[in-house]
Coordinates of C-alpha atoms in Angstrom, one line a residue:
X33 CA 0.0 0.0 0.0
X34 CA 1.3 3.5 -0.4
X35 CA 1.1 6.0 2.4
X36 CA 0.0 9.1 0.1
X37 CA -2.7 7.4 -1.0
X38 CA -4.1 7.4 2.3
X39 CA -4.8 10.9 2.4
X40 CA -7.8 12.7 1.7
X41 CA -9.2 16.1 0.8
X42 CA -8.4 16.6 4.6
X43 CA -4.9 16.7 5.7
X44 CA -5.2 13.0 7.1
X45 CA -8.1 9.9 7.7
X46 CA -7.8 8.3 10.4
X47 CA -8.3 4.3 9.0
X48 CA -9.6 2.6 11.9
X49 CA -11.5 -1.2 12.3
X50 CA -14.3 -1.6 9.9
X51 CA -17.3 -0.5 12.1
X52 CA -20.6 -2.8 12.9
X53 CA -22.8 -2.5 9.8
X54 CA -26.4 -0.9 10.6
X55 CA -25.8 2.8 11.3
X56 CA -25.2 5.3 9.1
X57 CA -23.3 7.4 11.7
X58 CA -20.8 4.4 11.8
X59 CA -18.7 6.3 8.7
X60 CA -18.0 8.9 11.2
X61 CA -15.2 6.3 12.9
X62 CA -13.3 7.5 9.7
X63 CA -11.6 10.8 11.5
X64 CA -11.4 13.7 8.9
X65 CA -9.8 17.4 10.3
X66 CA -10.6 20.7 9.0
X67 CA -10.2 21.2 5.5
X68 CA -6.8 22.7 4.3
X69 CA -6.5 25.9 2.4
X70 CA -4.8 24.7 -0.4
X71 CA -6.9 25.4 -3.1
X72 CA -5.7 23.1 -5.6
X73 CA -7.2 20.8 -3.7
X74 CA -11.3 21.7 -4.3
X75 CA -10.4 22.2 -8.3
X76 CA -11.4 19.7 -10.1
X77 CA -9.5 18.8 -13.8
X78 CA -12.9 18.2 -15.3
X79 CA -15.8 19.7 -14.7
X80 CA -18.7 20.4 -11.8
X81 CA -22.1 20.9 -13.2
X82 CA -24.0 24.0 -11.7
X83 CA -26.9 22.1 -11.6
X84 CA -28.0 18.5 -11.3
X85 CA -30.9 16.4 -9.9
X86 CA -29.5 17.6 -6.6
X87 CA -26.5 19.3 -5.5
X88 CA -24.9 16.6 -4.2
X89 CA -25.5 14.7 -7.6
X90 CA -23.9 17.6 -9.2
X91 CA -20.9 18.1 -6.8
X92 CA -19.9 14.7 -7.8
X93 CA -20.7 15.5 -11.8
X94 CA -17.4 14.9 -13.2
X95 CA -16.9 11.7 -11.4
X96 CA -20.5 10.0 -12.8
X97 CA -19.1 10.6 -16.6
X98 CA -16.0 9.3 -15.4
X99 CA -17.6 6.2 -14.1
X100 CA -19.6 6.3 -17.9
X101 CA -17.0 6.6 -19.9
X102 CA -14.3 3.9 -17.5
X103 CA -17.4 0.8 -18.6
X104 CA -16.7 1.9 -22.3
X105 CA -13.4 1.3 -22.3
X106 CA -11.7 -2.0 -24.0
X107 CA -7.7 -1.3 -21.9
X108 CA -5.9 1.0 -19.6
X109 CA -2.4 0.5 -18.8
X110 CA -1.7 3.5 -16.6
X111 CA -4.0 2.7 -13.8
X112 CA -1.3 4.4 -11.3
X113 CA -2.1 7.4 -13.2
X114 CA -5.9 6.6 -13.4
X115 CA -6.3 6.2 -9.8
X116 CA -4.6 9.4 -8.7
X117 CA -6.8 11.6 -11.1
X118 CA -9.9 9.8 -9.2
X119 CA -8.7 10.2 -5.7
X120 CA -8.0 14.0 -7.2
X121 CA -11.5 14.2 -8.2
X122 CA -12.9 12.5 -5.1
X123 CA -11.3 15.7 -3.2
X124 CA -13.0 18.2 -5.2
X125 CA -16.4 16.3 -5.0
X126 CA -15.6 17.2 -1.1
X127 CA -15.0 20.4 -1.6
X128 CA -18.0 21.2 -3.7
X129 CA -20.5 19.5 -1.8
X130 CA -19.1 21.4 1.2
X131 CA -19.2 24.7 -0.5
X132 CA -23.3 23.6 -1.1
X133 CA -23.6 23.3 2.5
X134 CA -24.1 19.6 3.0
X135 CA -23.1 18.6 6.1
X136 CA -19.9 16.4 6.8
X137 CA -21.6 13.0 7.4
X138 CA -23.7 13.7 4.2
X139 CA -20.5 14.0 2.5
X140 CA -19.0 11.0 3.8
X141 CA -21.7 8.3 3.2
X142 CA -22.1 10.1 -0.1
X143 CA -18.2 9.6 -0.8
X144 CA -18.7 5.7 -0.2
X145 CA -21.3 5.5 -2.4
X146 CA -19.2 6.5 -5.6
X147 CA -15.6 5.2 -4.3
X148 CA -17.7 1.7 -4.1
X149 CA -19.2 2.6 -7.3
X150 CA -16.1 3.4 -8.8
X151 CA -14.4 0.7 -7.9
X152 CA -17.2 -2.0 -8.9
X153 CA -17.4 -0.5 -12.4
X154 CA -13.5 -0.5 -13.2
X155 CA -13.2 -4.3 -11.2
X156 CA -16.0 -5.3 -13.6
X157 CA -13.7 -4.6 -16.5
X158 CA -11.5 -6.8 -18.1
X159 CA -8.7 -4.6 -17.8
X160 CA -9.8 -3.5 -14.3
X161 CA -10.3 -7.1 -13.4
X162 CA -6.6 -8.4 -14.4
X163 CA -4.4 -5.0 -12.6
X164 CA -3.9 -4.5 -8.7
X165 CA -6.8 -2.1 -8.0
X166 CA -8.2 -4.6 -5.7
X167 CA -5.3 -4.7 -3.2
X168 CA -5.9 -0.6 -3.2
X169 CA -9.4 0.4 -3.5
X170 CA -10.6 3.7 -3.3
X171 CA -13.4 2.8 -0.5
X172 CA -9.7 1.6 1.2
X173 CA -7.8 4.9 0.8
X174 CA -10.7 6.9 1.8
X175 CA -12.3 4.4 4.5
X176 CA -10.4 1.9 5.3
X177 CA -12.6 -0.8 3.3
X178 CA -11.7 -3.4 0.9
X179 CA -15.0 -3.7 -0.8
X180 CA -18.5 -1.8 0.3
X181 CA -20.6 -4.3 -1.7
X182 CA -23.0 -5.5 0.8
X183 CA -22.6 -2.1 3.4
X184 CA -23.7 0.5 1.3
X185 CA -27.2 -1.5 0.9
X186 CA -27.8 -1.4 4.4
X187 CA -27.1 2.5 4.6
X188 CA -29.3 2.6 2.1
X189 CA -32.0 1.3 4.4
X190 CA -30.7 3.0 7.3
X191 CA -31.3 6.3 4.8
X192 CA -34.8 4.8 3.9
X193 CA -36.3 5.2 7.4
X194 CA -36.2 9.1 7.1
X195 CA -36.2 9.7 2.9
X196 CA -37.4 13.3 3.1
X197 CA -34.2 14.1 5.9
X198 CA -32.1 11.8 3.7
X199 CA -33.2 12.9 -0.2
X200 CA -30.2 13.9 -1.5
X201 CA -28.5 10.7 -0.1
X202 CA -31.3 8.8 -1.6
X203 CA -31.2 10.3 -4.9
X204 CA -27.4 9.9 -5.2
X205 CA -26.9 6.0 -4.4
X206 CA -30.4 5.8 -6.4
X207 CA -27.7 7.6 -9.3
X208 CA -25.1 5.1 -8.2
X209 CA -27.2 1.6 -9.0
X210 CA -28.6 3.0 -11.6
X211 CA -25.6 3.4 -13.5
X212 CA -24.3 -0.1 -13.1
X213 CA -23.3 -0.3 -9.5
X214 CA -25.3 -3.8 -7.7
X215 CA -22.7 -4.9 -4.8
X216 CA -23.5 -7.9 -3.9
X217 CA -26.5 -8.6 -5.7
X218 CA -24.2 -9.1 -9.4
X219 CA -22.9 -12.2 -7.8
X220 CA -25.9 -14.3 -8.4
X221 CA -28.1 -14.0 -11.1
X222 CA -30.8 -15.0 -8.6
X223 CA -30.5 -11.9 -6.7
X224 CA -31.2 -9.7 -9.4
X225 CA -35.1 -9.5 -8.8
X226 CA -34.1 -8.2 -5.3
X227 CA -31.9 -5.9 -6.5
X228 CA -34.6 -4.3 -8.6
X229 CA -36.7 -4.4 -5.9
X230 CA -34.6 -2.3 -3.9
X231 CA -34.2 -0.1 -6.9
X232 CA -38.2 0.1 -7.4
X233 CA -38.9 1.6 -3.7
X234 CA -36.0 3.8 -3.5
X235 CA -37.4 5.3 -6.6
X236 CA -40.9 5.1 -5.1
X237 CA -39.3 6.8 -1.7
X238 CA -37.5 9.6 -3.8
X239 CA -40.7 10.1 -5.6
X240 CA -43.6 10.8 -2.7
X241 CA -40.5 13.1 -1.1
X242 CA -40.1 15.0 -4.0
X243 CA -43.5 15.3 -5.5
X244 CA -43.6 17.1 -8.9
X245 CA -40.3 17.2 -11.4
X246 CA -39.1 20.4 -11.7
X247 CA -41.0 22.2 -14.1
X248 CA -37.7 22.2 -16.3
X249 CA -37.6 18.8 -16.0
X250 CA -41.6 18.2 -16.6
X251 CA -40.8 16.7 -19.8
X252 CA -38.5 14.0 -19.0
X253 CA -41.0 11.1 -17.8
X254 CA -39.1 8.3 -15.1
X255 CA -41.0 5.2 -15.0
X256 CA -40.2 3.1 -11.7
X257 CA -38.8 -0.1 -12.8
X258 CA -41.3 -2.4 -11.8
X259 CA -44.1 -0.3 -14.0
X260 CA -41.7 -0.9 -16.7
X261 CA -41.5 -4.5 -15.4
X262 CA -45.2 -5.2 -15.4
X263 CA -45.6 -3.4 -18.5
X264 CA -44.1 -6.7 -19.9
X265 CA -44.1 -9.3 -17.6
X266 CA -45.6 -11.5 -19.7
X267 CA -43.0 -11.8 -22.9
X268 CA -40.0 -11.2 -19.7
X269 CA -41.3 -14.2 -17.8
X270 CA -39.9 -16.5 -20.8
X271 CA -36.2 -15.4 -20.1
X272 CA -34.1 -14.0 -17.6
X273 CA -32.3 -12.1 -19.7
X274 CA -35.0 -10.0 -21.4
X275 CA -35.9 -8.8 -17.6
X276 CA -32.9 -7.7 -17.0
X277 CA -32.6 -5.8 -19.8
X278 CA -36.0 -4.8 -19.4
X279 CA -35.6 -3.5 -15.7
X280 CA -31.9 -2.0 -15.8
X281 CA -32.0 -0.9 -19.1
X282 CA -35.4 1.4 -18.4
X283 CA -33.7 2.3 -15.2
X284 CA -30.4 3.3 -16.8
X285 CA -31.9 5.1 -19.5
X286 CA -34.4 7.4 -17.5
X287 CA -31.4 8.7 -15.0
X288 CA -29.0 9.0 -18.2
X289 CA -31.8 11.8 -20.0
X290 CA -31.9 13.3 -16.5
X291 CA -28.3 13.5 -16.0
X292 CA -27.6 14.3 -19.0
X293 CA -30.1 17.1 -19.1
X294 CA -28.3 19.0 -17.0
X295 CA -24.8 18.3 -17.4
X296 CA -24.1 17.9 -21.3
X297 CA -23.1 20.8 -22.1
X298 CA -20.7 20.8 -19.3
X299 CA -19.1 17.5 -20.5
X300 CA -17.1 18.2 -22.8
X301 CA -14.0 19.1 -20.7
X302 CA -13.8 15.5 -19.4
X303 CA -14.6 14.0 -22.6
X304 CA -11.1 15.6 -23.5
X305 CA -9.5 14.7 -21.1
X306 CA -9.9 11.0 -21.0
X307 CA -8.7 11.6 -24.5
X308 CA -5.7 13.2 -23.5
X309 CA -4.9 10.0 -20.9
X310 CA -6.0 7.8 -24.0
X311 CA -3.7 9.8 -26.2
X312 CA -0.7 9.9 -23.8
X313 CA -1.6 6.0 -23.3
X314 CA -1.0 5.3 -27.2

């Protein structure tokens, strides 16, 4: 492991024994100190969208294309270099979400949710799957876990019990499975109904605390995914395969419009610059 790596936006993390799962406040054994005053620090090398579903969704902007464009990729040698520009990126999703006024706890489950997600999407490669990421997670430089694969579900319901306190949280692991991230529930194909599930009534949760879209948003109509399930049950009953594909791709597709919505024309910056690292990788 390497020492630098185990520093955060904060001038150090204290990485202490993985806590009892069940609590949400349980992240706080992860010790953060005031933020420093380097500024270099809160800037991030690609972009943060003004706006988003939320403003924690948007503090972490640049980091959700990242995760996008990382599943489309076929190699990448210079993971060294790939995981410092994350962990880089990680620090400025800190910053901004503190410069929106979300507390530091908010922050902190919120940064487990994409280091997890992060690090499921590039292990899920086959290029990610075959380097040493695993031995160095991001979840482990930033909390002192190897994996979050089962813990960030049970946040998740911890987060349920109080959806209108929690909705930003809600709203951002909701952006987190919907763009590919399923912990445990990828290792068995069985489990995928319950992963949906779960999906479905976070959705549901998000939706009675919200109420109404935003009227700039009024045009882009979310179906839950077990509307778009029953919609078809019949013809997805006959394979596994089409439900899936039924059910994740609706999903995916319906937070892609809304992300996208509001961040592409803010995009572009990062869409050059992972073809800068491609470039220099060539």
């Amino acid at each position: 492991m390497q020492s630098m790596q185990k520093e955060s936006l904060i001038k150090k993390v204290a990485i202490t024994p993985q806590p009892e799962l069940g609590s949400a406040s349980n992240l706080s054994s992860s010790i953060r100190e005031p933020l420093p005053t380097i500024q270099t620090y809160c800037q991030s090398k690609t972009f943060i969208a003004a706006h988003g579903i939320n403003n924690l969704v948007a503090s972490a902007s640049g980091l959700f294309s990242l995760l996008s464009k990382l599943r489309e990729l076929f190699s990448y040698e210079n993971i060294t270099q790939l995981k410092q520009d994350l962990i880089h990126e990680i620090k400025a999703f800190e910053c901004a979400a503190l410069n929106h006024g979300y507390a530091e706890q908010q922050i902190l489950i919120a940064r487990y949710a994409i280091c997890a997600t992060l690090d499921d999407a590039i292990l899920h490669t086959s290029w990610g799957a075959k380097s040493n990421w695993q031995e160095d997670t991001l979840l482990y430089i930033f909390h002192g876990e190897m994996w979050g694969g089962e813990r960030l579900f049970t946040l998740l319901e911890h987060l349920k019990s109080n959806s209108e306190e929690h909705i930003a949280l809600l709203e951002f692991i909701y952006t987190c499975m919907s763009l590919g991230f399923e912990g445990k529930y990828r290792v068995n194909a069985q489990d995928k109904d319950s992963f949906y599930a779960i999906l479905d009534t976070t959705y549901r949760l998000i939706k009675n605390a919200r109420g109404d879209l935003p009227e700039k948003l009024s045009n882009i109509r979310l179906q839950t995914p077990i509307t778009q399930k029953n919609a078809f049950q019949e013809s997805a009953k006959k394979s596994f395969i089409p439900r899936v594909l039924l059910v994740s791709g609706g999903v995916i597709l319906s937070m892609y419009m809304l992300f996208a919505f509001v961040t592409r024309e803010s995009a572009q910056p990062i869409l050059k610059h992972i073809q800068q690292i491609e470039q220099n990788l060539s």
